Coordinates of C-alpha atoms in Angstrom, one line a residue:
X18 CA 30.3 23.6 -9.8
X19 CA 27.7 21.6 -11.7
X20 CA 27.7 18.8 -14.2
X21 CA 24.9 20.1 -16.6
X22 CA 27.5 20.1 -19.4
X23 CA 25.8 19.4 -22.7
X24 CA 22.8 17.9 -21.0
X25 CA 19.2 18.9 -21.6
X26 CA 17.2 21.5 -19.7
X27 CA 14.0 20.1 -18.1
X28 CA 11.9 21.6 -20.9
X29 CA 14.1 20.2 -23.6
X30 CA 14.0 16.8 -21.9
X31 CA 10.2 16.8 -21.8
X32 CA 10.0 17.8 -25.4
X33 CA 12.3 15.0 -26.4
X34 CA 10.4 12.4 -24.3
X35 CA 7.2 13.5 -26.1
X36 CA 8.8 13.2 -29.5
X37 CA 10.4 9.8 -29.0
X38 CA 7.3 8.3 -27.4
X39 CA 5.0 9.6 -30.1
X40 CA 7.4 8.3 -32.7
X41 CA 7.3 4.8 -31.2
X42 CA 3.5 4.8 -30.8
X43 CA 2.9 5.9 -34.3
X44 CA 5.3 3.3 -35.7
X45 CA 3.6 0.6 -33.6
X46 CA 0.1 1.6 -34.6
X47 CA 1.0 1.7 -38.3
X48 CA 2.6 -1.7 -38.1
X49 CA -0.5 -3.1 -36.4
X50 CA -2.7 -1.5 -39.0
X51 CA -0.6 -3.0 -41.8
X52 CA -0.7 -6.4 -40.2
X53 CA -4.5 -6.2 -39.9
X54 CA -5.2 -5.1 -43.4
X55 CA -2.6 -7.0 -45.4
X56 CA -0.9 -9.4 -43.1
X57 CA 2.4 -7.6 -43.3
X58 CA 4.8 -8.5 -40.5
X59 CA 6.8 -5.9 -38.6
X60 CA 10.4 -5.4 -39.6
X61 CA 12.5 -7.4 -37.1
X62 CA 15.7 -5.5 -37.9
X63 CA 13.9 -2.2 -37.3
X64 CA 12.5 -3.6 -34.0
X65 CA 16.0 -4.5 -32.9
X66 CA 17.0 -0.9 -33.6
X67 CA 14.3 0.5 -31.4
X68 CA 11.3 0.9 -33.6
X69 CA 8.7 0.4 -30.8
X70 CA 10.6 1.3 -27.7
X71 CA 9.8 3.5 -24.8
X72 CA 12.1 6.6 -24.3
X73 CA 14.4 6.5 -21.3
X74 CA 15.2 9.4 -18.9
X75 CA 18.6 9.5 -17.2
X76 CA 19.7 12.0 -14.5
X77 CA 23.3 12.1 -13.3
X78 CA 24.8 14.0 -10.3
X79 CA 28.5 14.1 -9.6
X80 CA 28.1 14.9 -5.9
X81 CA 29.8 18.3 -6.2
X82 CA 26.9 20.5 -5.1
X83 CA 27.6 22.3 -1.9
X84 CA 24.9 22.4 0.8
X85 CA 22.2 20.5 -1.2
X86 CA 18.7 20.6 0.3
X87 CA 18.2 17.7 2.7
X88 CA 14.8 18.2 4.2
X89 CA 12.7 17.8 1.0
X90 CA 10.8 14.5 0.7
X91 CA 11.3 14.5 -3.0
X92 CA 13.4 16.1 -5.7
X93 CA 16.7 15.4 -4.1
X94 CA 19.7 13.1 -4.3
X95 CA 21.0 11.0 -1.5
X96 CA 24.2 10.0 -3.2
X97 CA 26.1 10.7 -6.5
X98 CA 25.5 8.6 -9.5
X99 CA 23.3 8.0 -12.6
X100 CA 19.6 7.4 -12.2
X101 CA 17.4 6.1 -15.0
X102 CA 13.9 5.0 -15.9
X103 CA 11.7 4.4 -18.9
X104 CA 8.8 6.9 -19.5
X105 CA 5.3 6.4 -20.9
X106 CA 2.6 8.9 -21.6
X107 CA 5.0 11.9 -21.1
X108 CA 2.2 14.4 -21.9
X109 CA 0.1 13.0 -19.1
X110 CA 3.0 13.2 -16.6
X111 CA 4.5 16.4 -17.9
X112 CA 3.7 18.6 -14.9
X113 CA 5.0 16.0 -12.4
X114 CA 8.2 15.4 -14.4
X115 CA 8.8 19.1 -14.9
X116 CA 8.6 19.7 -11.1
X117 CA 10.9 16.9 -10.2
X118 CA 13.5 17.6 -12.9
X119 CA 13.5 21.3 -12.3
X120 CA 14.5 20.8 -8.6
X121 CA 17.3 18.4 -9.5
X122 CA 18.5 20.7 -12.3
X123 CA 18.4 23.9 -10.4
X124 CA 19.6 22.7 -7.0
X125 CA 22.1 20.1 -8.0
X126 CA 23.2 21.0 -11.5
X127 CA 22.1 17.6 -12.6
X128 CA 22.9 16.3 -16.1
X129 CA 19.7 15.2 -17.9
X130 CA 19.6 13.0 -21.0
X131 CA 16.9 11.3 -23.0
X132 CA 17.3 8.5 -25.5
X133 CA 15.5 5.4 -26.8
X134 CA 15.4 2.5 -24.3
X135 CA 15.6 -1.2 -24.9
X136 CA 12.1 -1.8 -23.6
X137 CA 9.3 -2.2 -26.2
X138 CA 5.8 -0.8 -25.8
X139 CA 3.3 -3.7 -25.5
X140 CA 0.8 -3.4 -28.3
X141 CA -2.4 -3.4 -26.2
X142 CA -1.3 0.0 -24.7
X143 CA -1.5 1.8 -28.0
X144 CA -4.8 0.5 -29.2
X145 CA -6.9 2.8 -27.0
X146 CA -7.2 6.3 -28.6
X147 CA -6.4 4.9 -32.1
X148 CA -8.6 4.1 -35.0
X149 CA -7.6 0.4 -35.0
X150 CA -10.4 -2.1 -34.8
X151 CA -9.6 -5.5 -33.5
X152 CA -11.5 -8.7 -32.9
X153 CA -10.6 -11.7 -30.8
X154 CA -9.4 -13.8 -33.8
X155 CA -6.5 -11.3 -34.2
X156 CA -5.1 -11.7 -30.7
X157 CA -3.0 -14.7 -31.2
X158 CA -1.2 -13.2 -34.3
X159 CA -0.7 -9.9 -32.6
X160 CA 0.8 -11.6 -29.5
X161 CA 3.1 -13.6 -31.7
X162 CA 4.5 -10.9 -33.9
X163 CA 4.2 -7.7 -31.7
X164 CA 5.6 -6.8 -28.3
X165 CA 3.1 -7.8 -25.6
X166 CA 2.7 -7.6 -21.9
X167 CA 5.1 -9.8 -20.0
X168 CA 4.1 -10.1 -16.3
X169 CA 7.7 -11.2 -15.4
X170 CA 8.8 -7.7 -16.5
X171 CA 6.2 -5.9 -14.3
X172 CA 6.7 -5.5 -10.5
X173 CA 7.1 -3.3 -7.4
X174 CA 10.6 -4.4 -6.6
X175 CA 11.9 -0.8 -6.7
X176 CA 9.1 0.6 -4.5
X177 CA 9.7 -2.2 -2.1
X178 CA 13.4 -1.7 -2.0
X179 CA 14.4 -5.1 -3.3
X180 CA 15.8 -4.2 -6.7
X181 CA 19.2 -5.4 -7.7
X182 CA 21.8 -2.5 -8.1
X183 CA 23.3 -2.1 -11.5
X184 CA 25.3 0.6 -13.3
X185 CA 22.2 2.9 -13.0
X186 CA 20.0 3.4 -9.9
X187 CA 16.3 3.6 -10.4
X188 CA 15.0 7.2 -11.1
X189 CA 11.4 6.4 -10.2
X190 CA 9.3 3.8 -8.3
X191 CA 7.6 2.6 -11.4
X192 CA 9.0 2.1 -14.9
X193 CA 7.0 2.6 -18.1
X194 CA 5.7 -1.0 -18.4
X195 CA 4.5 -0.9 -14.8
X196 CA 2.8 2.5 -15.3
X197 CA 1.1 1.4 -18.6
X198 CA -0.2 -1.8 -16.9
X199 CA -1.8 0.3 -14.1
X200 CA -3.2 3.0 -16.4
X201 CA -5.1 0.2 -18.3
X202 CA -6.4 -1.3 -15.1
X203 CA -7.6 2.1 -13.9
X204 CA -9.7 2.6 -17.0
X205 CA -11.1 -0.9 -16.5
X206 CA -11.9 -0.6 -12.8
X207 CA -13.1 3.0 -12.6
X208 CA -14.8 3.5 -16.0
X209 CA -13.1 6.9 -16.5
X210 CA -10.2 8.1 -18.6
X211 CA -6.9 8.3 -16.7
X212 CA -6.5 11.9 -17.9
X213 CA -9.4 12.9 -15.6
X214 CA -7.9 11.7 -12.3
X215 CA -7.1 14.6 -10.0
X216 CA -4.3 14.8 -7.4
X217 CA -6.5 14.8 -4.3
X218 CA -8.1 11.4 -4.0
X219 CA -10.9 10.2 -1.7
X220 CA -11.8 6.5 -1.2
X221 CA -15.2 5.5 0.1
X222 CA -17.0 2.2 0.9
X223 CA -20.6 3.3 0.7
X224 CA -22.7 4.7 -2.2
X225 CA -24.3 7.4 0.0
X226 CA -20.9 9.2 0.1
X227 CA -21.0 9.2 -3.7
X228 CA -24.4 10.8 -3.7
X229 CA -23.2 13.6 -1.4
X230 CA -20.1 14.1 -3.5
X231 CA -22.1 14.4 -6.7
X232 CA -24.6 16.7 -5.1
X233 CA -21.9 19.0 -3.8
X234 CA -19.9 18.8 -7.0
X235 CA -22.8 19.8 -9.1
X236 CA -23.4 22.8 -6.9
X237 CA -19.7 23.8 -7.2
X238 CA -19.8 23.6 -11.0
X239 CA -22.8 26.0 -11.1
X240 CA -21.1 28.5 -8.7
X241 CA -19.3 31.1 -10.9
X242 CA -16.8 31.7 -8.0
X243 CA -15.9 28.0 -7.7
X244 CA -12.6 26.7 -9.3
X245 CA -14.4 23.5 -10.4
X246 CA -15.4 23.4 -14.1
X247 CA -16.6 19.9 -14.7
X248 CA -17.5 16.5 -13.2
X249 CA -16.4 13.4 -15.0
X250 CA -18.4 10.3 -14.0
X251 CA -18.0 6.6 -14.3
X252 CA -19.7 5.4 -17.4
X253 CA -18.8 8.4 -19.6
X254 CA -21.0 11.2 -18.2
X255 CA -19.4 14.6 -18.4
X256 CA -21.2 17.4 -16.5
X257 CA -20.6 21.1 -16.8
X258 CA -22.5 24.3 -15.9
X259 CA -24.3 24.0 -19.2
X260 CA -25.7 20.5 -18.5
X261 CA -29.4 20.4 -17.9
X262 CA -30.5 18.6 -14.7
X263 CA -27.0 17.3 -14.0
X264 CA -28.0 15.2 -11.0
X265 CA -30.5 13.3 -13.1
X266 CA -27.9 12.8 -15.9
X267 CA -25.5 11.3 -13.3
X268 CA -28.2 9.1 -11.8
X269 CA -28.2 6.8 -14.8
X270 CA -26.8 3.3 -14.0
X271 CA -23.8 3.3 -16.4
X272 CA -21.5 3.4 -13.4
X273 CA -22.7 0.1 -12.2
X274 CA -20.8 -1.7 -15.0
X275 CA -17.5 -0.9 -13.2
X276 CA -16.0 -2.6 -10.1
X277 CA -14.7 0.6 -8.5
X278 CA -16.4 3.5 -10.2
X279 CA -14.8 7.0 -10.0
X280 CA -16.0 10.6 -10.1
X281 CA -13.6 13.5 -10.8
X282 CA -14.4 17.0 -9.9
X283 CA -12.0 18.9 -12.2
X284 CA -10.4 22.3 -12.0
X285 CA -8.8 24.2 -14.9
X286 CA -5.3 23.8 -13.4
X287 CA -5.7 20.1 -12.6
X288 CA -5.9 20.5 -8.8
X289 CA -9.3 18.9 -8.3
X290 CA -10.8 16.0 -6.4
X291 CA -11.3 12.3 -7.4
X292 CA -13.7 10.1 -5.5
X293 CA -13.5 6.3 -5.9
X294 CA -16.1 3.9 -4.5
X295 CA -13.9 1.0 -3.7
X296 CA -16.7 -1.1 -2.2
X297 CA -16.0 -3.3 0.8
X298 CA -12.8 -5.2 1.6
X299 CA -9.0 -4.9 1.7
X300 CA -8.5 -6.7 -1.6
X301 CA -10.2 -3.9 -3.5
X302 CA -8.4 -1.3 -1.4
X303 CA -5.0 -2.8 -2.2
X304 CA -5.9 -3.2 -5.9
X305 CA -6.9 0.4 -6.5
X306 CA -3.9 1.8 -4.6
X307 CA -1.5 -0.5 -6.6
X308 CA -2.7 1.3 -9.7
X309 CA -3.4 4.8 -8.5
X310 CA 0.1 5.1 -7.1
X311 CA 1.6 5.4 -10.6
X312 CA -0.2 8.7 -11.0
X313 CA 1.7 10.1 -8.0
X314 CA -1.3 11.8 -6.3
X315 CA -0.7 14.5 -3.7
X316 CA -2.8 12.6 -1.1
X317 CA -5.3 9.9 -0.7
X318 CA -7.8 9.7 2.1
X319 CA -10.3 7.0 3.3
X320 CA -13.7 8.6 3.9
X321 CA -16.3 6.0 4.8
X322 CA -18.3 4.0 7.4
X323 CA -16.9 2.0 10.3
X324 CA -18.0 0.1 13.4
X325 CA -17.5 1.9 16.7
X326 CA -15.8 -0.1 19.4
X327 CA -16.3 2.1 22.4
X328 CA -19.5 2.5 24.4
X329 CA -19.1 6.3 24.4
X330 CA -19.6 6.4 20.7
X331 CA -22.9 7.0 18.9
X332 CA -24.1 6.6 15.4
X333 CA -22.8 9.5 13.3
X334 CA -19.7 10.2 15.4
X335 CA -16.4 10.7 13.7
X336 CA -13.2 8.7 14.0
X337 CA -9.9 10.2 13.0
X338 CA -7.3 7.4 12.8
X339 CA -3.9 8.0 14.3
X340 CA -2.8 4.4 14.3
X341 CA -3.8 1.2 12.6
X342 CA -4.1 -2.5 13.6
X343 CA -3.5 -4.4 10.4
X344 CA -5.6 -7.6 10.4
X345 CA -6.2 -7.3 6.6
X346 CA -3.4 -9.7 5.7
X347 CA -3.2 -8.6 2.0
X348 CA 0.1 -6.8 2.3
X349 CA 1.9 -9.0 4.9
X350 CA 4.3 -10.4 2.3
X351 CA 5.6 -7.0 1.2
X352 CA 5.0 -4.9 4.3
X353 CA 5.0 -7.0 7.5
X354 CA 2.4 -6.1 10.1
X355 CA 5.0 -5.3 12.7
X356 CA 6.2 -2.3 10.6
X357 CA 4.4 0.7 12.1
X358 CA 2.3 2.9 9.8
X359 CA 2.6 6.4 11.3
X360 CA 0.0 9.1 11.0
X361 CA 1.0 12.2 9.0
X362 CA 0.7 15.4 11.1
X363 CA -0.2 17.7 8.3
X364 CA -3.0 15.4 7.1
X365 CA -4.3 14.8 10.7
X366 CA -4.5 18.6 11.3
X367 CA -6.2 19.2 8.0
X368 CA -8.9 16.5 8.7
X369 CA -9.5 17.9 12.2
X370 CA -9.8 21.5 11.0
X371 CA -12.1 20.3 8.2
X372 CA -14.4 18.6 10.7
X373 CA -14.6 21.8 12.7
X374 CA -15.3 23.9 9.6
X375 CA -18.0 21.6 8.2
X376 CA -19.7 21.0 11.6
X377 CA -19.6 24.7 12.5
X378 CA -18.7 23.7 16.1
X379 CA -15.8 25.0 18.2
X380 CA -13.0 22.6 19.1
X381 CA -14.2 21.4 22.4
X382 CA -17.6 20.5 21.0
X383 CA -16.1 18.7 18.1
X384 CA -14.0 16.6 20.4
X385 CA -17.2 15.2 21.9
X386 CA -18.1 13.7 18.5
X387 CA -14.6 13.1 17.0
X388 CA -12.6 10.3 18.5
X389 CA -8.9 9.8 17.7
X390 CA -7.4 6.4 18.2
X391 CA -6.5 3.1 16.5
X392 CA -8.6 1.8 13.6
X393 CA -8.7 -2.0 13.1
X394 CA -8.9 -3.2 9.5
X395 CA -10.0 -6.8 9.2
X396 CA -10.5 -9.2 6.2
X397 CA -13.3 -10.9 8.1
X398 CA -16.7 -9.2 7.6
X399 CA -18.1 -11.4 10.3
X400 CA -15.5 -10.5 13.0
X401 CA -18.4 -10.1 15.4
X402 CA -18.9 -13.8 15.5
X403 CA -15.4 -14.1 17.1
X404 CA -15.7 -11.1 19.4
X405 CA -14.6 -12.9 22.5
X406 CA -11.3 -13.8 20.8
X407 CA -10.8 -10.3 19.4
X408 CA -11.9 -8.2 22.4
X409 CA -8.5 -8.4 24.3
X410 CA -6.6 -7.5 21.1
X411 CA -8.8 -4.6 20.4
X412 CA -8.4 -3.3 24.0
X413 CA -4.6 -3.7 23.9
X414 CA -4.4 -1.7 20.7
X415 CA -6.8 1.0 22.2
X416 CA -8.9 0.5 19.0
X417 CA -11.9 2.8 18.7
X418 CA -13.2 1.6 15.3
X419 CA -13.1 -1.3 12.9
X420 CA -13.5 -1.4 9.1
X421 CA -12.1 -3.4 6.1
X422 CA -10.2 -0.8 4.1
X423 CA -8.5 2.0 6.1
X424 CA -5.3 0.3 7.3
X425 CA -4.8 -1.2 3.8
X426 CA -5.0 2.2 2.2
X427 CA -2.7 3.8 4.8
X428 CA -0.2 0.9 4.4
X429 CA -0.2 1.4 0.6
X430 CA 0.3 5.1 1.0
X431 CA 3.3 4.4 3.3
X432 CA 4.6 1.8 0.9
X433 CA 4.3 3.9 -2.3
X434 CA 5.2 7.3 -0.6
X435 CA 1.8 8.8 -1.1
X436 CA 0.5 10.9 1.9
X437 CA -2.6 9.2 3.5
X438 CA -5.2 9.7 6.2
X439 CA -8.5 8.3 7.5
X440 CA -11.7 10.0 8.6
X441 CA -14.6 7.6 9.3
X442 CA -18.2 7.8 10.5
X443 CA -19.6 5.4 13.0

């Protein structure tokens, strides 16, 4: 038995999401254009009827499916009911939405529906990509007469499990307003279009890792047997196999305008690698993860420098984190430090195997340079000045390394259900 009834197929739902979203965006852009050119105000009655709203996606399961899959980490129901969320940029998220909806539709016979929501699209989110030209003098009027960003309506309550139950359960961790908020921040912080982000994300805290990534990326683009077709760089550089002197083109300083510049090594099927230089400190690490989480990446990894805490370690040795001591404090209010952040077996194995592959050394030799253990993440760059107070704590935790980002990134991955891992160099 199933309850598909007169509901939509996943493909039909995605097409309808596209149509409703585009309809609202066009209406909002046209209204803004009319206001700029002639002072015409938007029709309030039309707004009340949903002229500028996001589309909503609702999935309902009656609980009748026999032997539903229980071992998947996603694409499954835990109890019968109706689940809903608002959707933005459905074209950007089409592949992700299709995968999720197809599993629910095929395995549970879920009923899928799409309709206009009651949440209006804030006007700043439709300006980019349009032909509208604004100046600062227009901001007050636009904010007065058009829907705008309301911080009280944006939050992580669903992801943090503190939402208030209603007739509908949340279908996603992030609704459309939260997603649009983060997409805008990603463009601002990284200097690259959100469309270029790839599902395998690397974070680093030193520019030298960027140099190596760019060098390797350029070699991959020139290799006809490589799946990589382009390198998108902070500041607007776009590198392909036809680009002359690609490393010189990338070496221009446009990326320095951005707080956390990103580079995207792109494949034709969208299964490439993104590298973000987050700089130093847990605040940046938290910030970028807050926003990247809405893209639902397949994994994010911290690849960077650390301080070794054991006398057996030497400069250049590797550290594979299998536990974290969270002294970063930036997430204590939403994820208390006494909540353990477990390592993920599949990620740990992949990082270990990658170390063997790249080093070209057998397992026993690799173990002489690769330490596994606890990584301390601190918010105090001068932790050395209080070493006598920290030494006992480090020893009790069996810490082998210290940095200022890794535990924050792992905690954010745990919090937002994004697989995570850490491989550092002393």
